[in-house]
Short mmCIF file of C-alpha atoms in Angstrom, two decimals:
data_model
loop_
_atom_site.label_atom_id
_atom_site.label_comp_id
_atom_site.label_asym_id
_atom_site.label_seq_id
_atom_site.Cartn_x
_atom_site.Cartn_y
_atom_site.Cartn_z
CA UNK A 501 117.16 209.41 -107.20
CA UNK A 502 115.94 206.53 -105.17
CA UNK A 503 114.78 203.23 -106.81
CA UNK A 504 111.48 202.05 -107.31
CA UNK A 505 110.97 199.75 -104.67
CA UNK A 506 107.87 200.48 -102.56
CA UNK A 507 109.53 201.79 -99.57
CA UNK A 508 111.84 204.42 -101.75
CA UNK A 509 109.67 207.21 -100.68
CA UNK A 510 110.68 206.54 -96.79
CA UNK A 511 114.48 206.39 -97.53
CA UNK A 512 113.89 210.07 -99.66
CA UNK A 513 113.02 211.26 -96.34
CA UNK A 514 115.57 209.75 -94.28
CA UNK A 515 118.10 210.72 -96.53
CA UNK A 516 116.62 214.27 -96.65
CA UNK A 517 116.45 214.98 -93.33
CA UNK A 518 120.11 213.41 -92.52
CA UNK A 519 121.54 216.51 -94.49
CA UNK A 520 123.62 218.21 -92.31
CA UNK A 521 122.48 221.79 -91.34
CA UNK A 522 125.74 224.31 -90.98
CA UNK A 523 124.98 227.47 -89.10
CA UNK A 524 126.70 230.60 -90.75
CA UNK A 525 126.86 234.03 -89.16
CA UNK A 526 127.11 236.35 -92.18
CA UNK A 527 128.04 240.01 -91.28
CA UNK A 528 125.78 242.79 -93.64
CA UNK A 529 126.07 246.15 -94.13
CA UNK A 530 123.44 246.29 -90.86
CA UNK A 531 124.68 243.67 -88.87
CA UNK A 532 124.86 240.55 -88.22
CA UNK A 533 122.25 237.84 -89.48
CA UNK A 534 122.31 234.08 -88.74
CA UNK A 535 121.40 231.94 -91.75
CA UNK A 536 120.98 227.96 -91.13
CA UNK A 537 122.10 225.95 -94.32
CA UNK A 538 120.20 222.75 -94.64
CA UNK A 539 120.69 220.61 -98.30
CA UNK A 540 122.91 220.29 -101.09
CA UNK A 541 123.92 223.89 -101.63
CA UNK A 542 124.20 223.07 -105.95
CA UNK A 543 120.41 222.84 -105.97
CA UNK A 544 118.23 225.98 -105.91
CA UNK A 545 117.86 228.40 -103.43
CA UNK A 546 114.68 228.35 -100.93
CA UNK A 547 114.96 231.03 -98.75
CA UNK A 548 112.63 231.63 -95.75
CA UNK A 549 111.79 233.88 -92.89
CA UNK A 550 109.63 233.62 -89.50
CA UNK A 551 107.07 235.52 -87.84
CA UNK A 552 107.85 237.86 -84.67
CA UNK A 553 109.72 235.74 -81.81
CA UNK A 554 110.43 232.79 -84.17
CA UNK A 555 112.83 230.64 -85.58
CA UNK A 556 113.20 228.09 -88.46
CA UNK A 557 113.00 225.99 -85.48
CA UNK A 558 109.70 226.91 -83.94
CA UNK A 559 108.21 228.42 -87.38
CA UNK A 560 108.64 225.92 -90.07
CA UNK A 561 110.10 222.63 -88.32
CA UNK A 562 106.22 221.22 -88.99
CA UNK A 563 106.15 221.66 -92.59
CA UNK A 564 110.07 220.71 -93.23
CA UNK A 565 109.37 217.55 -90.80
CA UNK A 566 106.25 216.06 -92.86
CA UNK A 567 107.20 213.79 -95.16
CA UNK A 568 105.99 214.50 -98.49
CA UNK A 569 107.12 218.09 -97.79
CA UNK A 570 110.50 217.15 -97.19
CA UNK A 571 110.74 214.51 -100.01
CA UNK A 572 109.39 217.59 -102.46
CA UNK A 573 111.52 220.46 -100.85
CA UNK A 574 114.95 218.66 -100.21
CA UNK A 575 114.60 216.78 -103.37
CA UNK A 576 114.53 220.36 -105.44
CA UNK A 577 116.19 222.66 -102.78
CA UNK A 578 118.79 223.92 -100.66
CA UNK A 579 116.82 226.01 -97.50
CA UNK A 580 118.92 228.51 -96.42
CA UNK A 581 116.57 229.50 -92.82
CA UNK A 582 117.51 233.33 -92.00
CA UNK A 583 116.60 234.38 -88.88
CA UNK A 584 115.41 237.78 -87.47
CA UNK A 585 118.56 239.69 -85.57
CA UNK A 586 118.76 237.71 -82.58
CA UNK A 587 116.20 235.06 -82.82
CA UNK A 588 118.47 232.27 -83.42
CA UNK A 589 119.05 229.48 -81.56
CA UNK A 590 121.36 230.17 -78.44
CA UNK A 591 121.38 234.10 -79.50
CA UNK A 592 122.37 237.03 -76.91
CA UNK A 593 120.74 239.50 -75.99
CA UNK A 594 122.15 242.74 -78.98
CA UNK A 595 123.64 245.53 -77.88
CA UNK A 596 121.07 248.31 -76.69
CA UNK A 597 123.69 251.19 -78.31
CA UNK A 598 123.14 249.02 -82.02
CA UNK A 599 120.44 250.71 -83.80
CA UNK A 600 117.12 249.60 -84.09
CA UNK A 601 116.59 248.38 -87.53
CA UNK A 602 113.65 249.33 -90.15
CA UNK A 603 111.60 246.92 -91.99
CA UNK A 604 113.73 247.62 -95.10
CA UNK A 605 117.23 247.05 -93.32
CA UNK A 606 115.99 243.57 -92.27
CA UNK A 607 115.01 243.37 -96.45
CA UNK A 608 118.01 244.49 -97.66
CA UNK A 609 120.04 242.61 -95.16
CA UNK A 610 118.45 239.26 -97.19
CA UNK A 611 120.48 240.34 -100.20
CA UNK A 612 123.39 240.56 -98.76
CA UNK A 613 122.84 237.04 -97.58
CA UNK A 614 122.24 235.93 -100.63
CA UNK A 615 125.67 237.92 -101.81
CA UNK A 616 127.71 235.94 -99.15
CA UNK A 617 126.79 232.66 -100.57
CA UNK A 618 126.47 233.58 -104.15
CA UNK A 619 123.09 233.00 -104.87
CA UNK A 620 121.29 234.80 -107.88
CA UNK A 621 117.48 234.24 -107.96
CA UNK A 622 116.25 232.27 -105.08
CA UNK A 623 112.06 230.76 -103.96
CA UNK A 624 111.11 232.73 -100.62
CA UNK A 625 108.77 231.24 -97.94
CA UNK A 626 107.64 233.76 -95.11
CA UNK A 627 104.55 233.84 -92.56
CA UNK A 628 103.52 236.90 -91.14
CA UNK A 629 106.13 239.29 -90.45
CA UNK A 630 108.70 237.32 -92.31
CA UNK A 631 106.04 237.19 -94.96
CA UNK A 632 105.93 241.05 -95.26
CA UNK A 633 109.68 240.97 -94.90
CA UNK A 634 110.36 238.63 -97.77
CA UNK A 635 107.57 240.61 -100.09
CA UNK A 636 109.01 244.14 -99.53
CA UNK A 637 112.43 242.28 -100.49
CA UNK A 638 110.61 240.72 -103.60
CA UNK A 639 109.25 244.82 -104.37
CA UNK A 640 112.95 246.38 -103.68
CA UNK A 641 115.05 243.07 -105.27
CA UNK A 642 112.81 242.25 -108.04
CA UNK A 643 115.17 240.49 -110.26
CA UNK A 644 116.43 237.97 -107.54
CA UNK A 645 113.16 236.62 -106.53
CA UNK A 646 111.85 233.55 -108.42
CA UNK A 647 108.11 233.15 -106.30
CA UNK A 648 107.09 233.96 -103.16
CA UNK A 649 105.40 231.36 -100.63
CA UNK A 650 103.67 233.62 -98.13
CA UNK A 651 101.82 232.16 -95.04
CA UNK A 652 99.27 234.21 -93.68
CA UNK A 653 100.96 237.71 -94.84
CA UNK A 654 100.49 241.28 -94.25
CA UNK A 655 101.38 244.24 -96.62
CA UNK A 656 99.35 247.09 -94.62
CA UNK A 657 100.58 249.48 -91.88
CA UNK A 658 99.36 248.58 -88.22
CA UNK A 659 95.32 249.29 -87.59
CA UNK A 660 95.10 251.28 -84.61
CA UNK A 661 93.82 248.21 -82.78
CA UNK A 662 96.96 246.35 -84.00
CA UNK A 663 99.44 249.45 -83.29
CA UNK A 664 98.14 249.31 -79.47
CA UNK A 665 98.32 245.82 -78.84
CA UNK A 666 102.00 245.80 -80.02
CA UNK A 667 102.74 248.69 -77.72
CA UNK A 668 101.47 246.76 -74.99
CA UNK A 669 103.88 244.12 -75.91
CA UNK A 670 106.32 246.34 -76.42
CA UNK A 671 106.16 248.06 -72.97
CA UNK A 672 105.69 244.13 -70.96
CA UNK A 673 108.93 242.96 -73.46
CA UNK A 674 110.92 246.06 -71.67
CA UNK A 675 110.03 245.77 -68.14
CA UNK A 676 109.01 242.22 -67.70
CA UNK A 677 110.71 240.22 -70.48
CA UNK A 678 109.12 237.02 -72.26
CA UNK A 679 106.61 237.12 -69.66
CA UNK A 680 103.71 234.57 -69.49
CA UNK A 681 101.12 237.90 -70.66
CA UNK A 682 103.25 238.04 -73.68
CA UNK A 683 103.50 233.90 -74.45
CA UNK A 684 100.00 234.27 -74.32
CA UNK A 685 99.34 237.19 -76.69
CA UNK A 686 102.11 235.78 -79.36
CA UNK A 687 100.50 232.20 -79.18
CA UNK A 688 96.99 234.40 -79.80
CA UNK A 689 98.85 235.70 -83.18
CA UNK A 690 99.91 232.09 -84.04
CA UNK A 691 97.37 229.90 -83.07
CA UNK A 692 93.74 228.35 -83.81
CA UNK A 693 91.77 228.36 -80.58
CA UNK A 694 90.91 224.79 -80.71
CA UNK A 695 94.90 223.87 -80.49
CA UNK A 696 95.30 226.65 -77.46
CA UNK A 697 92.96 224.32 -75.36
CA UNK A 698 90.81 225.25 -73.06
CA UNK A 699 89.98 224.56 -69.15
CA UNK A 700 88.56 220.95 -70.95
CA UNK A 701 90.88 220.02 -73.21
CA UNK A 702 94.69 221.15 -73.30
CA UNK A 703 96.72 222.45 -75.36
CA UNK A 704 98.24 220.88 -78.38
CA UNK A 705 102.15 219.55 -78.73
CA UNK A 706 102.81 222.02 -80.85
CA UNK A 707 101.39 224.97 -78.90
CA UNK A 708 103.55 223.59 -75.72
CA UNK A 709 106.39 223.37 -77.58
CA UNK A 710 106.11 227.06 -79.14
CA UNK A 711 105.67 228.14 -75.14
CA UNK A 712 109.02 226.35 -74.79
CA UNK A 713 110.89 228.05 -77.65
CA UNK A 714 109.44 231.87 -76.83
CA UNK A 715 110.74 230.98 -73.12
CA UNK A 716 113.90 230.66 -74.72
CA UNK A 717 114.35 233.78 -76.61
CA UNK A 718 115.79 237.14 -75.51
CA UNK A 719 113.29 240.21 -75.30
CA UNK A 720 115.24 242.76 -75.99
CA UNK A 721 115.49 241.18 -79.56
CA UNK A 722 112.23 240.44 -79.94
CA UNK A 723 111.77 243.99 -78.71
CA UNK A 724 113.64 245.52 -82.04
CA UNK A 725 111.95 242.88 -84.10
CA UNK A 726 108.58 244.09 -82.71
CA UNK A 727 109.07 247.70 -82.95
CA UNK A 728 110.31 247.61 -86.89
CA UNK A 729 107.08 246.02 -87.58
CA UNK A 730 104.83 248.63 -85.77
CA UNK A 731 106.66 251.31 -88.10
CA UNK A 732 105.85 249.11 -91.24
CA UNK A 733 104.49 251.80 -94.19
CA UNK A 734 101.28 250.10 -95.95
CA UNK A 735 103.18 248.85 -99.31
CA UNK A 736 99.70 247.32 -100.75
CA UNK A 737 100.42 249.76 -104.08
CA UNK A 738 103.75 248.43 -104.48
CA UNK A 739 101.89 244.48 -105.01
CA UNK A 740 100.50 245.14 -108.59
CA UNK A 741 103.80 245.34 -109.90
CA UNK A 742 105.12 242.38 -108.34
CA UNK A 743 106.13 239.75 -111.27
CA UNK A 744 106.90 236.25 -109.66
CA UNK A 745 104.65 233.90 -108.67
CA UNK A 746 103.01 234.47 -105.56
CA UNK A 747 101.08 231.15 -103.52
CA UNK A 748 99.55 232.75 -100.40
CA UNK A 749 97.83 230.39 -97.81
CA UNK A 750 96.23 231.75 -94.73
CA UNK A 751 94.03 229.98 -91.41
CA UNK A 752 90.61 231.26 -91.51
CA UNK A 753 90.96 231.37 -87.63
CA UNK A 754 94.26 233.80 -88.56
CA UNK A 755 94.43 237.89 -87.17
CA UNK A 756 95.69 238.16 -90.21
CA UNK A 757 92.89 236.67 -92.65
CA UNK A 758 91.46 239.72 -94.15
CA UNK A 759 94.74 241.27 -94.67
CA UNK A 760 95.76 238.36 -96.65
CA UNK A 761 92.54 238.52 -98.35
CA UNK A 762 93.52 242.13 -99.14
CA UNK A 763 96.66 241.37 -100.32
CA UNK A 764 95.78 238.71 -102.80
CA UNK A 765 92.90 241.37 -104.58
CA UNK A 766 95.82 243.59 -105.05
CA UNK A 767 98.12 241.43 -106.47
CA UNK A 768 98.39 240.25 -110.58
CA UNK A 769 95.48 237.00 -110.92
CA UNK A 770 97.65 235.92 -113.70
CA UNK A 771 100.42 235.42 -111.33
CA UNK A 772 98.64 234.57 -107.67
CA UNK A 773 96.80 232.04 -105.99
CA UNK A 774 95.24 232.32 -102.63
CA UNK A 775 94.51 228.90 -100.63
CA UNK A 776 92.31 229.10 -96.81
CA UNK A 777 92.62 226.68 -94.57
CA UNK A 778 89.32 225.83 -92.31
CA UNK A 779 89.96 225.53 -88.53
CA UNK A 780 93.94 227.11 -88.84
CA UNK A 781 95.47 229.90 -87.24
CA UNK A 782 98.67 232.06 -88.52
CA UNK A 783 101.11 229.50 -88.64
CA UNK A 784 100.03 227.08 -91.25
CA UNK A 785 103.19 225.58 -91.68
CA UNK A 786 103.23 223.96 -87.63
CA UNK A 787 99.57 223.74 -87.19
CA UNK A 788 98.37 222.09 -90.61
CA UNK A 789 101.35 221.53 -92.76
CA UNK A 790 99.42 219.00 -94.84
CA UNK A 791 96.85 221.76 -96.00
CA UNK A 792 99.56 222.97 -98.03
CA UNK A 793 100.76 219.55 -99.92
CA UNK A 794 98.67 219.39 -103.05
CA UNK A 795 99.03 223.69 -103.67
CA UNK A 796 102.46 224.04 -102.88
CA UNK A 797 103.26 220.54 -105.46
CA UNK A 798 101.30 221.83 -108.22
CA UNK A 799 102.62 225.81 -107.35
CA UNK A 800 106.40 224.25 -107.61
CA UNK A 801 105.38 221.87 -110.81
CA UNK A 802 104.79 225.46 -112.47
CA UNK A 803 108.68 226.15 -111.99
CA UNK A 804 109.83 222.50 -113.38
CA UNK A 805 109.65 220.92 -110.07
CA UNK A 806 109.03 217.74 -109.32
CA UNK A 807 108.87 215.02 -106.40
CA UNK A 808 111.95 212.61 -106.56
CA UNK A 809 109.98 209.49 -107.21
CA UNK A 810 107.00 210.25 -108.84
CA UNK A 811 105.89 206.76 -109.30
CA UNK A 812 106.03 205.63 -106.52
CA UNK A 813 104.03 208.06 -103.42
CA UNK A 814 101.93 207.65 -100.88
CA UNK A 815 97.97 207.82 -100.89
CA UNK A 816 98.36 211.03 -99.63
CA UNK A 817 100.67 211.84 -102.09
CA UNK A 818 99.48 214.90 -104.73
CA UNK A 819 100.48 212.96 -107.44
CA UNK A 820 98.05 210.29 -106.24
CA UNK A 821 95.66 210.47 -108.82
CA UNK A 822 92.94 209.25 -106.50
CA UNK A 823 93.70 212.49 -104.28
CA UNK A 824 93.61 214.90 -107.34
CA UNK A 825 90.79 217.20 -107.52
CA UNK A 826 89.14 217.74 -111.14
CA UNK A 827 90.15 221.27 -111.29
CA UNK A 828 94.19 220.78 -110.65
CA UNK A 829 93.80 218.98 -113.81
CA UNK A 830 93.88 222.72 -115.89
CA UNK A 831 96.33 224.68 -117.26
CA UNK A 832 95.93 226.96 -115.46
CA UNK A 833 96.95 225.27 -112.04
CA UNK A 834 99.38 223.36 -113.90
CA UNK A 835 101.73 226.95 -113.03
CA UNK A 836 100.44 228.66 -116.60
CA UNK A 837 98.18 230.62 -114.57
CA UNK A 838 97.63 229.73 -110.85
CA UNK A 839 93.95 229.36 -110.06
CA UNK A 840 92.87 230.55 -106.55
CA UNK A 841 92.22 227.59 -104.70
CA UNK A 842 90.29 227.31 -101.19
CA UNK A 843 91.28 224.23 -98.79
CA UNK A 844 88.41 223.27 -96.40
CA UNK A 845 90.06 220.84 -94.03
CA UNK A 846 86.97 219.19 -92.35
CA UNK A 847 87.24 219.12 -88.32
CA UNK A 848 86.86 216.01 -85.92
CA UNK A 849 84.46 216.42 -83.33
#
């Protein structure tokens, strides 16, 4: 733990993010999966999983990056960042004769992850797809998942609308590749207007650097990753018996917003809490990471976990009493029963 001189929370950081991140291939009983290893591997388990076309890289770097994050993730965790088949950094293009795998091949392949490196119960963090990935796991594994940290998630089968749209994709992923129709549609899925830009104002860093990474990725993957999730069954009755924890956030700009409205009726109040973020797309975790500070501190508090040096944060700390709202104060959001909480994040004109 660091000491308490005024600058301690700065070397947390640096010494977080110094960690060394070892790349592991681990071979399941449906193929291979990548898995990036970042932290001390004696600490807890936090397991996550990206949305379509992503990697930890391009899906989570925001929220891992920000600095009270880090300090409160590292300091408790070891993130083990699985990646779709293929969607890893420097992948190949798979073998067209492998099969095409189902939604619950890509769940079941997470425990034999978790076999490989001998890991019992383990935190999951998931937007979208990886989202619905990581909660059928949570429905089929139930004993090996402590919570579940679900950005803008989806539990029902494609709408028609949805179903359509994906073929579309599906067919301009065959014939054209990562084409610049497809960039465009998968940034639509991940992104708040106001950071797409506009014939007035450009994009935003983080939308140009998203272009960058899907230019980098191989369609044919993306292609399998695609077509599992347009066969997804609707597993909203499989929610109520869900146990853990559950923290869902979701943009209010997000395709998926009323799904993830959906989701969190359906699941246990005494075990949920649902937090909206104003002016946010899909990906909360690269767009507004610090919307999700203060309710993913007190969500992990719940467990036993703590920031490394409480004493000594930053204003913009959560354990800043001076940026505390009245209501975290309860029981309830203490982790004894997780009080649905609404972010508005106000917008600069």
């Amino acid at each position: 733990m660091g000491d308490s001189s005024g600058d301690s929370v700065s070397i947390d950081m640096e010494d977080a993010m110094s960690f060394a991140r070892k790349e592991h291939l681990v071979k399941t009983g449906r193929g291979c999966v990548s898995v990036s290893v970042v932290g001390d591997p004696d600490k807890p388990a936090l397991i996550t999983y990206p949305d379509l076309a992503l990697n930890y890289m391009s899906c989570f770097q925001g929220l891992f990056y920000c600095q009270e994050a880090s300090s409160m993730l590292f300091h408790n965790f070891c993130i083990y960042h699985i990646s779709p088949p293929g969607h890893e950094l420097g992948a190949v293009a798979i073998n067209p004769d492998e099969p095409v795998l189902s939604v619950d091949d890509l769940a079941d392949q997470i425990v034999d992850v978790l076999d490989y490196f001998g890991l019992g119960i383990v935190m999951c963090m998931g937007v979208s797809a990886g989202a619905y990935v990581l909660t059928l796991f949570a429905m089929k594994y139930t004993k090996r998942v402590l919570g579940l940290i679900l950005v803008s998630p989806i539990c029902k089968g494609p709408s028609w609308t949805e179903w359509l749209c994906n073929k579309v994709m599906s067919n301009l992923l065959y014939f054209c590749g990562m084409c610049s129709v497809v960039k465009e549609l998968l940034l639509i899925r991940y992104f708040s207007k106001g950071v797409r830009g506009s014939a007035e104002v450009p994009e935003s860093d983080v939308v140009q650097s998203c272009r960058r990474f899907l230019g980098e990725r191989q369609s044919p993957n993306v292609l399998r990753f695609l077509e599992a999730m347009n066969e997804r069954p609707d597993i909203t009755d499989g929610l109520r018996k869900l146990r853990c924890r559950s923290l869902i956030f979701v943009g209010e700009n997000s395709p998926c917003h009323s799904e993830a409205l959906h989701m969190t009726s359906k699941l246990d109040r005494r075990f949920s809490a649902l937090v909206e973020v104003q002016a946010c797309g899909s990906i909360v975790t690269e767009e507004q990471p610090d919307a999700m500070l203060i309710p993913l501190e007190y969500f992990l508090m719940g467990y036993g976990f703590y920031r490394q040096s409480p004493f000594n944060v930053s204003p913009r700390s959560p354990l800043s009493p001076t940026s505390i709202s009245p209501e975290l104060f309860s029981p309830e959001s203490m982790g004894l029963k997780l009080k649905p909480i609404k972010t508005k994040i106000s917008v600069e004109v």
